[in-house]
């Protein structure tokens, strides 16, 4: 197997990324036709984080963080480091020193299909991480891997330059070619939801707003007075 570090600046424009981050995982996912979600095994290490950025991908040997060291050089302003391993791992491949180096380069967060440690420090630093595990197990720096190549996260593939959107609702991958259109559609969806929210505040029921009463009848649901 060949190992390589691909240098690329391909990615969505900053305005698109800002819009995706503001609109959030659930809204963008729905606007994309309910596609793009990473399986919910990757969770935020602290609540309230909300990011969107260009994916810099890392394919690493399990229990080895050599390629994370190499990947930092390829990360820049507004990027998200996305790491997976060639076989399952929960080792603590990432900690506060890595986060310090990434923050100095303007990188906005990490998505890792493995473990992280130094969670209290990462939280205090305000560096967002979505990981499979929190684990203090140390790692080596002995085995080669690749950077900015196609990788797999649980349930979905990630290409370098794709948009990564992550918040309390999970992690979403938006293909680079769809990112701008997804942002437009997600904004329309949010505007529509704002209108519905006002109707709900006014007391209108979802049964009537979505015309669901005929569906209940069609499905054989009956009202019975006790």
CSV table of C-alpha atoms in Angstrom, one decimal, residues 4-209:
chain,number,residue,atom,x,y,z
A,4,UNK,CA,1.1,9.9,0.5
A,5,UNK,CA,0.5,13.4,1.7
A,6,UNK,CA,-1.6,15.3,-0.8
A,7,UNK,CA,-1.3,19.1,-0.8
A,8,UNK,CA,-4.6,20.7,-1.7
A,9,UNK,CA,-6.5,23.9,-1.0
A,10,UNK,CA,-9.8,22.7,-2.5
A,11,UNK,CA,-12.8,23.4,-0.3
A,12,UNK,CA,-16.0,25.5,0.0
A,13,UNK,CA,-15.7,29.3,0.2
A,14,UNK,CA,-15.8,30.9,3.6
A,15,UNK,CA,-19.3,32.3,3.2
A,16,UNK,CA,-20.7,28.9,2.4
A,17,UNK,CA,-18.9,27.4,5.5
A,18,UNK,CA,-20.1,30.2,7.7
A,19,UNK,CA,-23.7,29.6,6.5
A,20,UNK,CA,-23.5,25.9,7.1
A,21,UNK,CA,-22.1,26.3,10.6
A,22,UNK,CA,-24.8,28.8,11.5
A,23,UNK,CA,-27.6,26.7,10.1
A,24,UNK,CA,-26.4,23.5,11.9
A,25,UNK,CA,-26.3,19.8,11.3
A,26,UNK,CA,-30.0,19.0,11.5
A,27,UNK,CA,-31.2,21.7,9.2
A,28,UNK,CA,-28.5,21.1,6.6
A,29,UNK,CA,-29.1,17.3,6.8
A,30,UNK,CA,-32.8,17.7,6.1
A,31,UNK,CA,-32.1,20.2,3.3
A,32,UNK,CA,-29.8,17.7,1.6
A,33,UNK,CA,-32.5,15.1,1.5
A,34,UNK,CA,-31.6,13.5,4.8
A,35,UNK,CA,-28.1,12.5,3.7
A,36,UNK,CA,-24.6,13.0,5.0
A,37,UNK,CA,-24.8,12.1,8.6
A,38,UNK,CA,-22.0,10.3,10.3
A,39,UNK,CA,-23.3,7.5,12.5
A,40,UNK,CA,-23.8,8.7,16.1
A,41,UNK,CA,-20.8,6.9,17.5
A,42,UNK,CA,-18.8,10.1,17.3
A,43,UNK,CA,-19.8,12.5,20.0
A,44,UNK,CA,-18.8,16.0,21.2
A,45,UNK,CA,-16.5,16.0,24.2
A,46,UNK,CA,-18.3,19.0,25.5
A,47,UNK,CA,-21.7,20.6,24.7
A,48,UNK,CA,-22.4,23.7,22.8
A,49,UNK,CA,-19.6,23.5,20.2
A,50,UNK,CA,-20.7,24.4,16.6
A,51,UNK,CA,-18.4,24.4,13.6
A,52,UNK,CA,-18.2,24.1,9.9
A,53,UNK,CA,-14.9,23.8,7.9
A,54,UNK,CA,-13.0,22.2,5.1
A,55,UNK,CA,-12.0,18.6,5.7
A,56,UNK,CA,-8.3,17.8,5.9
A,57,UNK,CA,-8.4,14.0,6.0
A,58,UNK,CA,-6.0,11.6,7.8
A,59,UNK,CA,-5.8,7.8,7.4
A,60,UNK,CA,-3.7,6.5,10.3
A,61,UNK,CA,-2.4,3.3,11.7
A,62,UNK,CA,-4.3,2.4,14.8
A,63,UNK,CA,-2.5,3.4,18.0
A,64,UNK,CA,-0.2,5.7,16.1
A,65,UNK,CA,-0.4,9.5,15.7
A,66,UNK,CA,2.5,10.1,13.4
A,67,UNK,CA,0.3,11.2,10.6
A,68,UNK,CA,-1.6,13.7,12.8
A,69,UNK,CA,1.8,15.4,13.3
A,70,UNK,CA,2.3,15.4,9.6
A,71,UNK,CA,-1.3,16.6,8.9
A,72,UNK,CA,-1.0,19.8,11.0
A,73,UNK,CA,1.3,21.3,8.3
A,74,UNK,CA,-1.6,20.8,5.8
A,75,UNK,CA,-4.2,22.5,8.1
A,76,UNK,CA,-5.1,26.2,7.9
A,77,UNK,CA,-7.7,28.8,8.7
A,78,UNK,CA,-11.2,27.3,8.9
A,79,UNK,CA,-10.2,23.7,8.4
A,80,UNK,CA,-11.4,20.7,10.3
A,81,UNK,CA,-9.0,17.8,10.9
A,82,UNK,CA,-10.8,14.5,10.1
A,83,UNK,CA,-9.0,11.3,11.3
A,84,UNK,CA,-9.7,7.7,11.0
A,85,UNK,CA,-7.7,4.5,11.4
A,86,UNK,CA,-7.1,1.5,9.2
A,87,UNK,CA,-8.7,-0.8,11.8
A,88,UNK,CA,-10.8,0.0,14.9
A,89,UNK,CA,-9.1,2.0,17.6
A,90,UNK,CA,-10.0,3.8,20.8
A,91,UNK,CA,-6.5,4.9,21.7
A,92,UNK,CA,-6.0,8.5,22.8
A,93,UNK,CA,-4.4,9.7,19.6
A,94,UNK,CA,-5.0,13.4,20.2
A,95,UNK,CA,-4.6,15.8,23.2
A,96,UNK,CA,-4.1,19.4,24.2
A,97,UNK,CA,-0.7,19.8,22.5
A,98,UNK,CA,-2.1,18.9,19.1
A,99,UNK,CA,-5.0,21.3,19.7
A,100,UNK,CA,-2.6,24.1,20.6
A,101,UNK,CA,-0.7,23.6,17.3
A,102,UNK,CA,-4.0,23.5,15.3
A,103,UNK,CA,-5.4,26.6,17.0
A,104,UNK,CA,-2.3,28.5,16.1
A,105,UNK,CA,-3.1,27.7,12.4
A,106,UNK,CA,-6.7,28.7,12.7
A,107,UNK,CA,-8.1,25.1,12.5
A,108,UNK,CA,-11.6,25.0,14.0
A,109,UNK,CA,-11.9,21.5,15.3
A,110,UNK,CA,-11.3,17.7,15.1
A,111,UNK,CA,-13.5,14.8,14.1
A,112,UNK,CA,-11.8,11.5,15.0
A,113,UNK,CA,-12.9,7.9,14.7
A,114,UNK,CA,-10.7,6.9,17.6
A,115,UNK,CA,-10.0,8.3,21.1
A,116,UNK,CA,-8.9,11.6,22.6
A,117,UNK,CA,-7.5,12.6,25.9
A,118,UNK,CA,-6.8,15.8,27.9
A,119,UNK,CA,-10.5,16.5,27.7
A,120,UNK,CA,-10.6,19.0,30.5
A,121,UNK,CA,-7.8,21.0,28.8
A,122,UNK,CA,-9.4,20.8,25.4
A,123,UNK,CA,-12.7,22.0,27.0
A,124,UNK,CA,-10.9,24.9,28.7
A,125,UNK,CA,-9.2,25.8,25.5
A,126,UNK,CA,-12.5,25.8,23.6
A,127,UNK,CA,-11.2,23.4,21.0
A,128,UNK,CA,-14.1,21.3,19.7
A,129,UNK,CA,-13.7,17.6,19.2
A,130,UNK,CA,-16.1,14.8,18.1
A,131,UNK,CA,-14.6,11.4,19.0
A,132,UNK,CA,-15.5,7.8,19.3
A,133,UNK,CA,-13.9,7.5,22.8
A,134,UNK,CA,-12.2,9.3,25.6
A,135,UNK,CA,-9.2,7.2,26.5
A,136,UNK,CA,-5.8,7.9,28.0
A,137,UNK,CA,-4.1,5.1,26.2
A,138,UNK,CA,-0.9,6.5,24.7
A,139,UNK,CA,0.2,6.0,21.1
A,140,UNK,CA,3.3,5.5,18.9
A,141,UNK,CA,4.9,7.5,16.1
A,142,UNK,CA,6.1,4.6,14.0
A,143,UNK,CA,3.8,3.7,11.2
A,144,UNK,CA,3.0,5.5,7.9
A,145,UNK,CA,-0.4,6.7,6.7
A,146,UNK,CA,-1.8,9.2,4.3
A,147,UNK,CA,-3.2,12.7,4.3
A,148,UNK,CA,-5.9,14.3,2.1
A,149,UNK,CA,-7.0,11.0,0.7
A,150,UNK,CA,-10.6,9.5,0.7
A,151,UNK,CA,-11.5,8.0,4.1
A,152,UNK,CA,-14.4,6.4,5.8
A,153,UNK,CA,-16.1,7.6,8.9
A,154,UNK,CA,-18.8,5.4,10.4
A,155,UNK,CA,-21.6,5.3,7.8
A,156,UNK,CA,-20.1,7.8,5.3
A,157,UNK,CA,-17.1,8.5,3.1
A,158,UNK,CA,-15.2,11.8,3.3
A,159,UNK,CA,-13.1,13.4,0.6
A,160,UNK,CA,-10.5,16.1,1.2
A,161,UNK,CA,-12.2,19.5,0.7
A,162,UNK,CA,-15.7,18.3,1.7
A,163,UNK,CA,-17.5,20.5,4.2
A,164,UNK,CA,-17.7,19.2,7.8
A,165,UNK,CA,-20.5,20.5,9.9
A,166,UNK,CA,-20.6,19.4,13.6
A,167,UNK,CA,-22.6,20.5,16.6
A,168,UNK,CA,-24.5,18.9,19.5
A,169,UNK,CA,-26.7,17.0,17.0
A,170,UNK,CA,-23.7,15.1,15.5
A,171,UNK,CA,-21.4,15.3,12.5
A,172,UNK,CA,-22.5,15.9,8.9
A,173,UNK,CA,-20.4,15.6,5.7
A,174,UNK,CA,-21.4,17.8,2.8
A,175,UNK,CA,-19.7,17.0,-0.5
A,176,UNK,CA,-17.7,19.9,-1.9
A,177,UNK,CA,-19.7,20.0,-5.1
A,178,UNK,CA,-23.0,20.3,-3.1
A,179,UNK,CA,-21.9,22.7,-0.3
A,180,UNK,CA,-23.1,26.0,-1.8
A,181,UNK,CA,-26.4,24.6,-2.9
A,182,UNK,CA,-26.9,22.9,0.5
A,183,UNK,CA,-26.4,26.2,2.2
A,184,UNK,CA,-29.0,27.9,0.1
A,185,UNK,CA,-31.5,25.1,0.6
A,186,UNK,CA,-30.8,25.0,4.3
A,187,UNK,CA,-31.5,28.7,4.7
A,188,UNK,CA,-34.8,28.3,2.9
A,189,UNK,CA,-35.7,25.5,5.3
A,190,UNK,CA,-34.8,27.6,8.3
A,191,UNK,CA,-36.9,30.5,7.0
A,192,UNK,CA,-39.8,28.1,6.6
A,193,UNK,CA,-39.4,26.7,10.1
A,194,UNK,CA,-39.4,30.2,11.5
A,195,UNK,CA,-42.8,30.8,10.0
A,196,UNK,CA,-44.1,27.5,11.4
A,197,UNK,CA,-42.7,28.3,14.8
A,198,UNK,CA,-44.8,31.4,14.9
A,199,UNK,CA,-47.9,29.4,14.0
A,200,UNK,CA,-47.2,26.9,16.7
A,201,UNK,CA,-46.8,29.8,19.2
A,202,UNK,CA,-50.2,31.0,18.0
A,203,UNK,CA,-51.7,27.7,19.1
A,204,UNK,CA,-52.0,25.9,15.7
A,205,UNK,CA,-51.6,22.1,16.0
A,206,UNK,CA,-49.2,20.2,13.8
A,207,UNK,CA,-52.1,17.9,12.9
A,208,UNK,CA,-53.7,20.9,11.1
A,209,UNK,CA,-50.6,22.7,9.9
